[in-house]
Short mmCIF file of C-alpha atoms and ligand atoms in Angstrom, two decimals:
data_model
loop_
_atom_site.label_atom_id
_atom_site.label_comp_id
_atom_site.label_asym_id
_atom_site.label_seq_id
_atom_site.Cartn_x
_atom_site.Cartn_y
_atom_site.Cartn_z
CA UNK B 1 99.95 94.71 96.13
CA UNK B 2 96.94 96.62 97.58
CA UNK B 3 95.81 99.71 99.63
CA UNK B 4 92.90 99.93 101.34
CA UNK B 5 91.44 102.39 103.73
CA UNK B 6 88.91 102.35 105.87
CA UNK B 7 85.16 102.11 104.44
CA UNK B 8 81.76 100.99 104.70
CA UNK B 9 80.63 98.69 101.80
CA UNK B 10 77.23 100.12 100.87
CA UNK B 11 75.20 99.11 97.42
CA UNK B 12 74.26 96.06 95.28
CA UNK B 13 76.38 93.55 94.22
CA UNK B 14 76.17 90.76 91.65
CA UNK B 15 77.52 87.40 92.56
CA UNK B 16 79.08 85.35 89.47
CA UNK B 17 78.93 81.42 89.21
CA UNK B 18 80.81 79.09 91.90
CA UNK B 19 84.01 78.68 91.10
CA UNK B 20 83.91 75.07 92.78
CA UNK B 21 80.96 73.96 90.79
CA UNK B 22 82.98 74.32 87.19
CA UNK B 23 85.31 71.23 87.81
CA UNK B 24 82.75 68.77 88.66
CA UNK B 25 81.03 69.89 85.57
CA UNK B 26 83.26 69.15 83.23
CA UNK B 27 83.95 66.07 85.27
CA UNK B 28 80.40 64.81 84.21
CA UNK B 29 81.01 66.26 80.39
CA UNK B 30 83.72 64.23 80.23
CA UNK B 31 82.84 60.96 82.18
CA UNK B 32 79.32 61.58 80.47
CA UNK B 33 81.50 61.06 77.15
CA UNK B 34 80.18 64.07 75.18
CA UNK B 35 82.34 65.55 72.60
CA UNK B 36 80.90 68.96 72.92
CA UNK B 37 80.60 70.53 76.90
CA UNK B 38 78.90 74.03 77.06
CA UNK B 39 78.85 75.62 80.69
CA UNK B 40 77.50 78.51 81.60
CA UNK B 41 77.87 81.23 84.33
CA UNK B 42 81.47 80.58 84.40
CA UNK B 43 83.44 83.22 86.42
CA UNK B 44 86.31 84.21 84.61
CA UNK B 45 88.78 83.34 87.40
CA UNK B 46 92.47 82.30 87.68
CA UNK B 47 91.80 78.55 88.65
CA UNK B 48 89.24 78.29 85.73
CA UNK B 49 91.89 79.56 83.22
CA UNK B 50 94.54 76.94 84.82
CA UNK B 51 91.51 73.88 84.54
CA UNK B 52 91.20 74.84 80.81
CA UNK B 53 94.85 74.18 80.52
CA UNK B 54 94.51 71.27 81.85
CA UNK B 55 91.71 70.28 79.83
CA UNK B 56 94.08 71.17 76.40
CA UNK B 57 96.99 69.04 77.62
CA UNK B 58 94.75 66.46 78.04
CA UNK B 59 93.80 66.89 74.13
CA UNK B 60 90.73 68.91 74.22
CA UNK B 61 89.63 72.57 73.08
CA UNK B 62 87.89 75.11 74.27
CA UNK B 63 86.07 78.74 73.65
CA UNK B 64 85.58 81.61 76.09
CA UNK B 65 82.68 83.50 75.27
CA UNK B 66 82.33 87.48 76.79
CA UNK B 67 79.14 86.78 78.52
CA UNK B 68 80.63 83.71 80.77
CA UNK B 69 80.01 80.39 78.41
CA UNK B 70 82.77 78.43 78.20
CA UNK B 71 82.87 75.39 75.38
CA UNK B 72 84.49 72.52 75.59
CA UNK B 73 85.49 70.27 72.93
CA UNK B 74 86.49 66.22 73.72
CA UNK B 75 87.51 63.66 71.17
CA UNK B 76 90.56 61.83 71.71
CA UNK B 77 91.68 61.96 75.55
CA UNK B 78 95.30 61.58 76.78
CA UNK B 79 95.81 62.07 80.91
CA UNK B 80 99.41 60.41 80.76
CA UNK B 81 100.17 64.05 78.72
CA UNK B 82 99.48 66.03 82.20
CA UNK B 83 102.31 68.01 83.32
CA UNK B 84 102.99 68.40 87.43
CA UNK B 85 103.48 72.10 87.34
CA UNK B 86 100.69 73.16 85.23
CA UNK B 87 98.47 70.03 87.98
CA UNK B 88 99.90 71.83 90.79
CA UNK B 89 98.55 75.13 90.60
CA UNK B 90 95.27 73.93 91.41
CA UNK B 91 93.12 71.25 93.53
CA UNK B 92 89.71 70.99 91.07
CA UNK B 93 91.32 69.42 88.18
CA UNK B 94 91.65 66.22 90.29
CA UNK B 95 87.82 65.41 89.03
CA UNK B 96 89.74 64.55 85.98
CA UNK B 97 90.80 61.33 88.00
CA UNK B 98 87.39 59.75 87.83
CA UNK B 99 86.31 61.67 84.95
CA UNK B 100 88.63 60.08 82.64
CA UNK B 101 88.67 56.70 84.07
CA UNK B 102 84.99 56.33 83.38
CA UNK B 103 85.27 57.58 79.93
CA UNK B 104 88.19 55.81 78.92
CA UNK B 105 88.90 52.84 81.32
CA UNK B 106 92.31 54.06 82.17
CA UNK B 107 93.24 57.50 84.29
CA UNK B 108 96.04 59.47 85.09
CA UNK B 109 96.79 62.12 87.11
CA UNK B 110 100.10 63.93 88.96
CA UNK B 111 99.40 64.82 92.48
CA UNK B 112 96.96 67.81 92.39
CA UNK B 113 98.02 71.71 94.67
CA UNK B 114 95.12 74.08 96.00
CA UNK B 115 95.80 76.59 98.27
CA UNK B 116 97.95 75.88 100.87
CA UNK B 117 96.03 75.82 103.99
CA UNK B 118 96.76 72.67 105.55
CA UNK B 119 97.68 68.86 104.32
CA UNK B 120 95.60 68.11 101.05
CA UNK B 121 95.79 64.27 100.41
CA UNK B 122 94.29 62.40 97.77
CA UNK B 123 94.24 59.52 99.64
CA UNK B 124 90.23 58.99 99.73
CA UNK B 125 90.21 59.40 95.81
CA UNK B 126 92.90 56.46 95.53
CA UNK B 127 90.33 54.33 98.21
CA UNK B 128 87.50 55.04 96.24
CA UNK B 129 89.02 53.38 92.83
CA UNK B 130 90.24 51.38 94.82
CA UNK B 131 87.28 49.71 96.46
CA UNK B 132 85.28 49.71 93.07
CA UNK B 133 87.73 47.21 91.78
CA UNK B 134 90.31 49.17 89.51
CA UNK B 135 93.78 49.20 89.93
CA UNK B 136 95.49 51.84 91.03
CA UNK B 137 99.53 52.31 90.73
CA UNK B 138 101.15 55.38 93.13
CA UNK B 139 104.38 57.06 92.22
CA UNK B 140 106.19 59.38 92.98
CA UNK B 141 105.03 61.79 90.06
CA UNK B 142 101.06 60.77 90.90
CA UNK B 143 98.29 57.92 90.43
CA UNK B 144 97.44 55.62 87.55
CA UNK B 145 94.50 53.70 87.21
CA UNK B 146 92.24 51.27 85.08
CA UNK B 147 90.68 48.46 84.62
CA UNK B 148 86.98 47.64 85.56
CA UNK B 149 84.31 48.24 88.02
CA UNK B 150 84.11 44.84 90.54
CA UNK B 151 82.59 46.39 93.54
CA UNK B 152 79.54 47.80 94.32
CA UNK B 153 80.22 50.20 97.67
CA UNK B 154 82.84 52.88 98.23
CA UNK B 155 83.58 53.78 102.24
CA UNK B 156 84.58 57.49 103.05
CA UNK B 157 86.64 58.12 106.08
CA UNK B 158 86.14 61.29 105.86
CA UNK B 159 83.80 63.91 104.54
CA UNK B 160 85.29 64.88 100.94
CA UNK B 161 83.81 67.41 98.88
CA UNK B 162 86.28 66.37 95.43
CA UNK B 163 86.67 62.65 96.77
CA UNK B 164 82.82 62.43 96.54
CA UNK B 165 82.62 64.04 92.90
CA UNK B 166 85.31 61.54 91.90
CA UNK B 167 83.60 58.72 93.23
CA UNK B 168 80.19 59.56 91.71
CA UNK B 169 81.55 60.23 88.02
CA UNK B 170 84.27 56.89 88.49
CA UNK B 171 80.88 55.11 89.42
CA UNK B 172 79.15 55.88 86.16
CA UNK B 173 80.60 52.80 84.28
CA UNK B 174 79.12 50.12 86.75
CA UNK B 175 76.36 47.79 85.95
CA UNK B 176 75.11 47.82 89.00
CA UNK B 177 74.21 50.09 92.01
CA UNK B 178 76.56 51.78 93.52
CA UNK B 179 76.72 52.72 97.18
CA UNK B 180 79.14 55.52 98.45
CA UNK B 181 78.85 56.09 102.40
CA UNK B 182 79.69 59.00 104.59
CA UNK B 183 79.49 61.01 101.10
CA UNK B 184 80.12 64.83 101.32
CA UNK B 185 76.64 67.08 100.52
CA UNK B 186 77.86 70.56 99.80
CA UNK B 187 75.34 72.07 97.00
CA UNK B 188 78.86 71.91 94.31
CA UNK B 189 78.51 68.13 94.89
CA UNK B 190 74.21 67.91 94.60
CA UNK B 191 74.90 70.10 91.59
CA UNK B 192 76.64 67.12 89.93
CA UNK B 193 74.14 64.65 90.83
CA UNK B 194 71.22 67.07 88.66
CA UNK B 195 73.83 67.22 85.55
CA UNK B 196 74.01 63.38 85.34
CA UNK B 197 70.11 62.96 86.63
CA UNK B 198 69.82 65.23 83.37
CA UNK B 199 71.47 62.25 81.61
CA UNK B 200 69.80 59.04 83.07
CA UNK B 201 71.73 58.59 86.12
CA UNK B 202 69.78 58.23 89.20
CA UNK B 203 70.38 59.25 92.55
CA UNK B 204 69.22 57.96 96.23
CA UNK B 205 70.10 60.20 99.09
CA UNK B 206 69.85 59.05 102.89
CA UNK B 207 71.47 60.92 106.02
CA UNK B 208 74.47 59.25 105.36
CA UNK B 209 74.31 57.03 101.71
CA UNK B 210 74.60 57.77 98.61
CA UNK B 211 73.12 55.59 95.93
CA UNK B 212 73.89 55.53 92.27
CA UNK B 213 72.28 54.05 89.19
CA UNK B 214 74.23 54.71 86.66
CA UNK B 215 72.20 51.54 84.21
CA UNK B 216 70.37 53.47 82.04
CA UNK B 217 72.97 56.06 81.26
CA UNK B 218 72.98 58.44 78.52
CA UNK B 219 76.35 59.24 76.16
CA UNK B 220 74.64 62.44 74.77
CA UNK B 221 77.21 63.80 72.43
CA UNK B 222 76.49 67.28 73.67
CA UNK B 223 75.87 68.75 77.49
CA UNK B 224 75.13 72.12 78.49
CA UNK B 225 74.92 73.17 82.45
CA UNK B 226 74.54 76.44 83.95
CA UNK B 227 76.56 77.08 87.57
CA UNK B 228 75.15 77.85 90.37
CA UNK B 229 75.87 81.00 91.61
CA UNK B 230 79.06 81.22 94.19
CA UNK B 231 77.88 80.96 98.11
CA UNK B 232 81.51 81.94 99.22
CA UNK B 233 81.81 85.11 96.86
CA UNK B 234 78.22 85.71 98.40
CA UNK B 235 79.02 84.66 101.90
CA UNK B 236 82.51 86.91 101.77
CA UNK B 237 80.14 90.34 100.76
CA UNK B 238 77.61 89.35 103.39
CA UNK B 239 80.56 89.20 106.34
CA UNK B 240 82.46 91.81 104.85
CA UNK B 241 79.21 94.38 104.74
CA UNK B 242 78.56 93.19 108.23
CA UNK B 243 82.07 94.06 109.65
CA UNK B 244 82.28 97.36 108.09
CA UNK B 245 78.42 97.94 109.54
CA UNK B 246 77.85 98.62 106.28
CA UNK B 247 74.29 97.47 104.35
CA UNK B 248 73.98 95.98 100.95
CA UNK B 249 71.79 93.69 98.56
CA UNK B 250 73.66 90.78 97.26
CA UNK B 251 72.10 89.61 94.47
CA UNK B 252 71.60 86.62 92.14
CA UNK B 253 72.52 84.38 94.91
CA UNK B 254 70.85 81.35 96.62
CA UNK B 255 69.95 81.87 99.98
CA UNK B 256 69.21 78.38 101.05
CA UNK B 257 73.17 77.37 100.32
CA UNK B 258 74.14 80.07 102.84
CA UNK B 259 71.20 78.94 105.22
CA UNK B 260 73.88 78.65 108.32
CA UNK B 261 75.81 81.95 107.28
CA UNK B 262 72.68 83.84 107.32
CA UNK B 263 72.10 82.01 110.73
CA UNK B 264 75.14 82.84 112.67
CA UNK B 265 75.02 86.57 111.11
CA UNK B 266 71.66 86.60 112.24
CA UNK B 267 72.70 85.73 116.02
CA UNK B 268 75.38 88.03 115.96
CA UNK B 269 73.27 90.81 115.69
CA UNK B 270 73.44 91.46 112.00
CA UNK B 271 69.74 92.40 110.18
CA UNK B 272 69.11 90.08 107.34
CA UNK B 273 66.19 90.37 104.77
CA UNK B 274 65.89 86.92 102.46
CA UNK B 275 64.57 87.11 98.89
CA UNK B 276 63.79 84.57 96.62
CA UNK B 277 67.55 85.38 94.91
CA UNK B 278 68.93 87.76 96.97
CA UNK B 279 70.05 88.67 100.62
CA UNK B 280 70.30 91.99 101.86
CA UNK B 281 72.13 92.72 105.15
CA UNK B 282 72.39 95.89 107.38
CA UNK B 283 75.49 95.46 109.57
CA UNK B 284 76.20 96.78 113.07
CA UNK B 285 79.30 98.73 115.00
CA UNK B 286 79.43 95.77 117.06
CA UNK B 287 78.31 92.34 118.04
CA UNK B 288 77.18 89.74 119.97
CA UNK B 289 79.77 87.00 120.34
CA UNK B 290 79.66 83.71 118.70
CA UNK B 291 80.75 80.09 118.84
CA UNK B 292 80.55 78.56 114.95
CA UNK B 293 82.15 74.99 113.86
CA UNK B 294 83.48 75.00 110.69
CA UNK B 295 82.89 71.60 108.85
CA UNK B 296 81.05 70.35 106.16
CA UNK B 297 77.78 71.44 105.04
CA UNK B 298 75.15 71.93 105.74
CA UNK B 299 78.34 73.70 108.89
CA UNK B 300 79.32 76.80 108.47
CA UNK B 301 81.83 76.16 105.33
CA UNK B 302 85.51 76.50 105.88
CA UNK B 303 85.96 78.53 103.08
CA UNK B 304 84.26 81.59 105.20
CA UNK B 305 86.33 81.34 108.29
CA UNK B 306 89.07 83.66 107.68
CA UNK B 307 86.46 86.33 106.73
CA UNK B 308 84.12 85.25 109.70
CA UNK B 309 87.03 85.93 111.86
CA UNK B 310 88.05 89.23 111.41
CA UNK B 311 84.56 90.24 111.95
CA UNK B 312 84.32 88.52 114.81
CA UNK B 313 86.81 91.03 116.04
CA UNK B 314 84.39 93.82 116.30
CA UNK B 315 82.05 91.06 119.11
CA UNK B 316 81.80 92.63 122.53
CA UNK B 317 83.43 89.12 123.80
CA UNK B 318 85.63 86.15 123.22
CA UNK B 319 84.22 84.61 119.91
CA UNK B 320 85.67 80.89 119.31
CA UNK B 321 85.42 79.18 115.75
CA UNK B 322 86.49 75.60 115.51
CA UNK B 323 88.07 74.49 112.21
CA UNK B 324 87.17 71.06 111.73
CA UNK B 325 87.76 70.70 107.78
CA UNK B 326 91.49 72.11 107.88
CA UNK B 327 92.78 72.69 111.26
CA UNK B 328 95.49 74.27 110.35
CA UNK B 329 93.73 76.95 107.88
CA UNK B 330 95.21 79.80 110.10
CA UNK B 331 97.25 82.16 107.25
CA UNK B 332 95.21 84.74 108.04
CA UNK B 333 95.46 84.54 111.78
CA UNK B 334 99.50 85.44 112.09
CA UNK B 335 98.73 88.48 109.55
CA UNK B 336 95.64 90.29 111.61
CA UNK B 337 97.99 89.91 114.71
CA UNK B 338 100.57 92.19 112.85
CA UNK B 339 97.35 94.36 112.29
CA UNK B 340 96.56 94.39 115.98
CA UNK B 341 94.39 91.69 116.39
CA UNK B 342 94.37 89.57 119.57
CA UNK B 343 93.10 85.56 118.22
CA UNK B 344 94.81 82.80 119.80
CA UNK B 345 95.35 79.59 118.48
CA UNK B 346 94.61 76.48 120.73
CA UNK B 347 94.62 73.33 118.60
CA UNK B 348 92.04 73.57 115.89
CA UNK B 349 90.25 76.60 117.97
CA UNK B 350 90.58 80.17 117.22
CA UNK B 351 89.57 82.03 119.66
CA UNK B 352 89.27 85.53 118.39
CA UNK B 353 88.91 88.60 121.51
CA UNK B 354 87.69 91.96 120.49
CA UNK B 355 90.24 94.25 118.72
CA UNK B 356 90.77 97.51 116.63
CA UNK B 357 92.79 97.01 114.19
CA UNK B 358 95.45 99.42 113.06
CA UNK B 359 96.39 100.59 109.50
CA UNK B 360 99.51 101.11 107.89
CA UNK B 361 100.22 97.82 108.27
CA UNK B 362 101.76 95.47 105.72
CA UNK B 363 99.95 92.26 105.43
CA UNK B 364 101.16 89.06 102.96
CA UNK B 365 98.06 87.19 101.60
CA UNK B 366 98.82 83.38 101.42
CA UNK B 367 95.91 82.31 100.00
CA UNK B 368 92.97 82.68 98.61
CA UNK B 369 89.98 82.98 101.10
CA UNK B 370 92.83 84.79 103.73
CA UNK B 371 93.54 87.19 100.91
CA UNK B 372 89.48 88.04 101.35
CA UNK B 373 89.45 88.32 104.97
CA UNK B 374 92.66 90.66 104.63
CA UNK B 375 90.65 92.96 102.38
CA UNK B 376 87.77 92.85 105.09
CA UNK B 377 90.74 93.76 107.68
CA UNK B 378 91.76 96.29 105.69
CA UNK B 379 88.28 98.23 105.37
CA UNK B 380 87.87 98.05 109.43
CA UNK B 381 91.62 99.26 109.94
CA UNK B 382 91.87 102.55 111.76
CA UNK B 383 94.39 105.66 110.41
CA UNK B 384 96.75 104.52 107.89
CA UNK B 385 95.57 102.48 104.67
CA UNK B 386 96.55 98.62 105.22
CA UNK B 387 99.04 97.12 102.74
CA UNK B 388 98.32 93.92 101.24
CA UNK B 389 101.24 92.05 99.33
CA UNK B 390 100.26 89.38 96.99
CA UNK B 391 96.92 90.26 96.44
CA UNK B 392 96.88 88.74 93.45
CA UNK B 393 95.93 85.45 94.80
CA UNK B 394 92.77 86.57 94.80
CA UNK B 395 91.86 86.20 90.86
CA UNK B 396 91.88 82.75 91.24
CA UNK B 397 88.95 82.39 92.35
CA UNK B 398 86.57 85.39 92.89
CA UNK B 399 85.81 87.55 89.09
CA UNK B 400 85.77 91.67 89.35
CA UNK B 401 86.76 91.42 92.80
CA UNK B 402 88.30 94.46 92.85
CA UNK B 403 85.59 96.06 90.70
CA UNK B 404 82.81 94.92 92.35
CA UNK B 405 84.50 95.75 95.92
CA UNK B 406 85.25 99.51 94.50
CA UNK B 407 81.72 100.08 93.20
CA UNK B 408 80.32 98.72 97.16
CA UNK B 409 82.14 101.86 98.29
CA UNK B 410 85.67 100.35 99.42
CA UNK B 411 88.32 102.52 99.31
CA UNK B 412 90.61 100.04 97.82
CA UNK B 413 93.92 100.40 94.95
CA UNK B 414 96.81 98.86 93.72
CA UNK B 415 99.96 100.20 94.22
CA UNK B 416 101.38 103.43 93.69
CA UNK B 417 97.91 104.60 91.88
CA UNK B 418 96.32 104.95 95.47
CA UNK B 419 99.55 107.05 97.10
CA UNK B 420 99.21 109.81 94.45
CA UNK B 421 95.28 109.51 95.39
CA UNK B 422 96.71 109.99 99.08
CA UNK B 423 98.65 113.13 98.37
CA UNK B 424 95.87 115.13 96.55
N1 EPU Y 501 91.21 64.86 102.80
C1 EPU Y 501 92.02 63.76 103.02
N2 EPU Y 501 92.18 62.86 102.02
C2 EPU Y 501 91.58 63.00 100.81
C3 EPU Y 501 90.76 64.11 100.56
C4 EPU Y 501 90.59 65.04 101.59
O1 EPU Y 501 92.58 63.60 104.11
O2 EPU Y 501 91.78 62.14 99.94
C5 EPU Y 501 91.00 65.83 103.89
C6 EPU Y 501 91.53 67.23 103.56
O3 EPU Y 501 92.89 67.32 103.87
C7 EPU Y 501 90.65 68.09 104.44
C8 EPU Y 501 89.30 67.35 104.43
O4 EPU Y 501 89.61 66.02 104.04
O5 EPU Y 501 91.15 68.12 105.74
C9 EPU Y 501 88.27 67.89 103.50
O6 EPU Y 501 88.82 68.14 102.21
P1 EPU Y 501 87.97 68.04 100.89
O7 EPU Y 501 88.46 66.89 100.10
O8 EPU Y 501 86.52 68.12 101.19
O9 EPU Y 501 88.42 69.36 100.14
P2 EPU Y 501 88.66 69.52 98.58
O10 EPU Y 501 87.69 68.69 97.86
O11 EPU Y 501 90.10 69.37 98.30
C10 EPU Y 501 86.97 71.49 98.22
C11 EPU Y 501 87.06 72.89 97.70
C12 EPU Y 501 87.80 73.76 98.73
C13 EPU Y 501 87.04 73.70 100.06
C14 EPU Y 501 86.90 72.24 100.50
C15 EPU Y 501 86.08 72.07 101.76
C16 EPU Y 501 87.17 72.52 95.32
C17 EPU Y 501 87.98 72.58 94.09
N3 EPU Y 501 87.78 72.90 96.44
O12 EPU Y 501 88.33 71.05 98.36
O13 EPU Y 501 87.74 75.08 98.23
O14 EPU Y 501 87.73 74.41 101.04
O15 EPU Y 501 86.28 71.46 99.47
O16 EPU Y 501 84.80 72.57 101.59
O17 EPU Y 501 86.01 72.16 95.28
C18 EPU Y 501 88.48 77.32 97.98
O18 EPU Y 501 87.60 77.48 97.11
O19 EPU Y 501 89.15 78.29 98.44
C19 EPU Y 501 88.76 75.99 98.49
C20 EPU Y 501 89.88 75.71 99.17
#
């Protein structure tokens, strides 16, 4: 539990690697077949710790360095040893799927979790094994597969961001090219494309292919990557700093991945200097209304549209943002009506009016990009500081938050600490 009053986030902040770019990385250690994977810039997060969990059940090791390299070590694998509970906590480790069946010939995984904000299938990933030639068995528990590649062209139905990583590293066995259509293009995904160019695969882009050539290969028996640094944990401090018409420099970040963001925060009436690694924002008491569709990129990404809505609150008009990736990503929505807010709900539309929001309110976060724009609520709440229970969903996936929040001027605690602060 948290308590936050209202503040204005003012300073420089330092954004850590993208959570979301870790799994495929592995993904491509292990499909790649090295024994040794070193990644770097990884932010020590909750989902992270659960992945290298998953990594040990599976039968390898690993080392967490202080200054954010993680090692991996892969001889012998075993996926049939992967519990459901330990699975469940998170949706990245199902890279492990085409990860291991590349390496290996054989894969197994139980049915992956993730937040809960909306149905998650995995029913692309099964298609995409599927269509290459392997088997694949369903049970109740999760999805076996193995056998060999027979096919040379995978067909998305719909945009995946982890259905396309699988895909690419289950690919990397074929002797031929592969083609994978209506492929998902978020930077996590073109990240995994340069760690295998690094090794000899090759890569052919059009608006809506994706070729492979995986022939010439590489089984290097070391790989080292770097992560690139996290858009969202950028994009939340850019919206946050804007609702609180605050101004700050967010740094080590790249500004082409948040190209959109900067757009629509840009037409709302936000000011917006771009650097070569770093964005720095002056925000405004109020703004200019928007209309943003949230869908894959290069759309505004739906990981952002909880936080882009309670700003959106402080618009001098009815702001509307469609949620096309999960329509039903609304957590946040029922807790900033307890808060005041007035947002209606009209199919996958959230139409969000202008609202002050009221403190001394207790809020329950759900999950983890709601638990962000609760925070953001919380720092543009009038009077009383805003409670937020299960704030702890937050360490899975953004490092320091708390820390780096604090030192931006937020006027943020956990639990009793912040009452005695009160009283003084
Ligand atoms: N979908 C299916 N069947 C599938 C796969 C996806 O119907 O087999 C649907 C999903 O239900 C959803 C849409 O397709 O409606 C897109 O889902 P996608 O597969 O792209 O999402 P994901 O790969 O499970 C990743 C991120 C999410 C992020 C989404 C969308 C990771 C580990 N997770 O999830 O990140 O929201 O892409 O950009 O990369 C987060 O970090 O908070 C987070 C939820």
């Amino acid at each position: 539990m948290v308590y936050i009053l209202k503040s204005i986030l003012e300073g420089e902040v330092q954004i850590s690697g993208a959570k979301n770019a870790f799994f495929p990385a592995v993904g491509a250690g292990i499909a790649l077949g090295a024994k040794k994977i070193v990644i770097r810039n990884v932010p020590k997060v909750r989902d992270i710790q659960v992945m290298l969990e998953i990594i040990s059940k599976i039968g390898g090791e690993y080392s967490v360095r202080d200054d954010n390299e993680v090692s991996i070590y892969m001889e012998k694998i075993t996926p049939e040893r992967i519990d459901q509970e330990t699975f469940s906590k998170i949706r990245g480790g199902v890279v492990i799927f085409g990860a291991v069946l590349s390496r290996i010939g054989r894969s197994y995984i139980p049915f992956p979790g993730g937040c809960k904000i909306g149905k998650r299938p995995i029913d692309q990933h099964i298609k995409a094994a599927r269509e290459l030639g392997f088997s694949v068995e369903e049970s109740p528990e999760g999805v076996k597969a193995y056998g060999e590649i027979k096919n040379k062209k995978i067909s998305f139905d719909i945009k995946t961001v982890t259905g396309t990583e699988n895909a690419i590293l289950m690919s990397l066995k074929s002797k031929n090219l592969i083609e994978i259509e209506n492929h998902a293009k978020e930077p996590e995904v073109r990240e995994l494309m340069k760690y295998l160019e690094k090794h000899g695969v090759r890569f052919l882009e059009t608006e809506d292919k994706l070729f492979i050539d995986p022939r010439n290969v590489e089984t290097p028996d070391e790989v080292e990557f770097e992560l690139i640094p996290d858009r969202i944990e950028a994009g939340t401090f850019l919206i946050g700093t804007a609702a609180t018409g605050g101004n700050t420099k967010i740094k080590n970040v790249n500004p082409e991945h948040l190209k959109i963001v900067i757009e629509k925060l840009q037409e709302a009436g936000a000011r917006i200097k771009i650097g070569k690694d770093e964005i720095e924002i002056e925000g405004e008491k109020e703004y200019d209304p928007l209309y943003v569709i949230a869908d894959s990129y290069p759309d505004f990404p739906t990981d952002l549209q909880p936080q882009l809505t309670v700003m959106l609150l402080k618009s001098k008009g009815k702001s509307v943002i469609e949620e096309r990736v999960f329509p039903e990503r609304t957590n946040h929505v029922y807790e900033l009506r307890k808060m005041g807010a007035d947002i209606e709900i009209s199919g996958n539309k959230i139409i969000i009016y202008p609202s002050r929001l009221k403190g001394g309110t207790f809020v329950e976060a759900k999950d983890l990009r709601s638990t962000a724009s609760l925070v953001i609520a919380g720092l543009i709440a009038d009077g009383e500081p805003t409670l937020i229970k299960n704030f702890e969903i937050i360490e899975r996936g953004y490092e320091r938050f708390l820390e780096k929040i604090r030192k931006l001027g937020a006027n943020i605690q956990r639990d009793s600490f912040f009452i005695s602060q009160l009283t003084m």
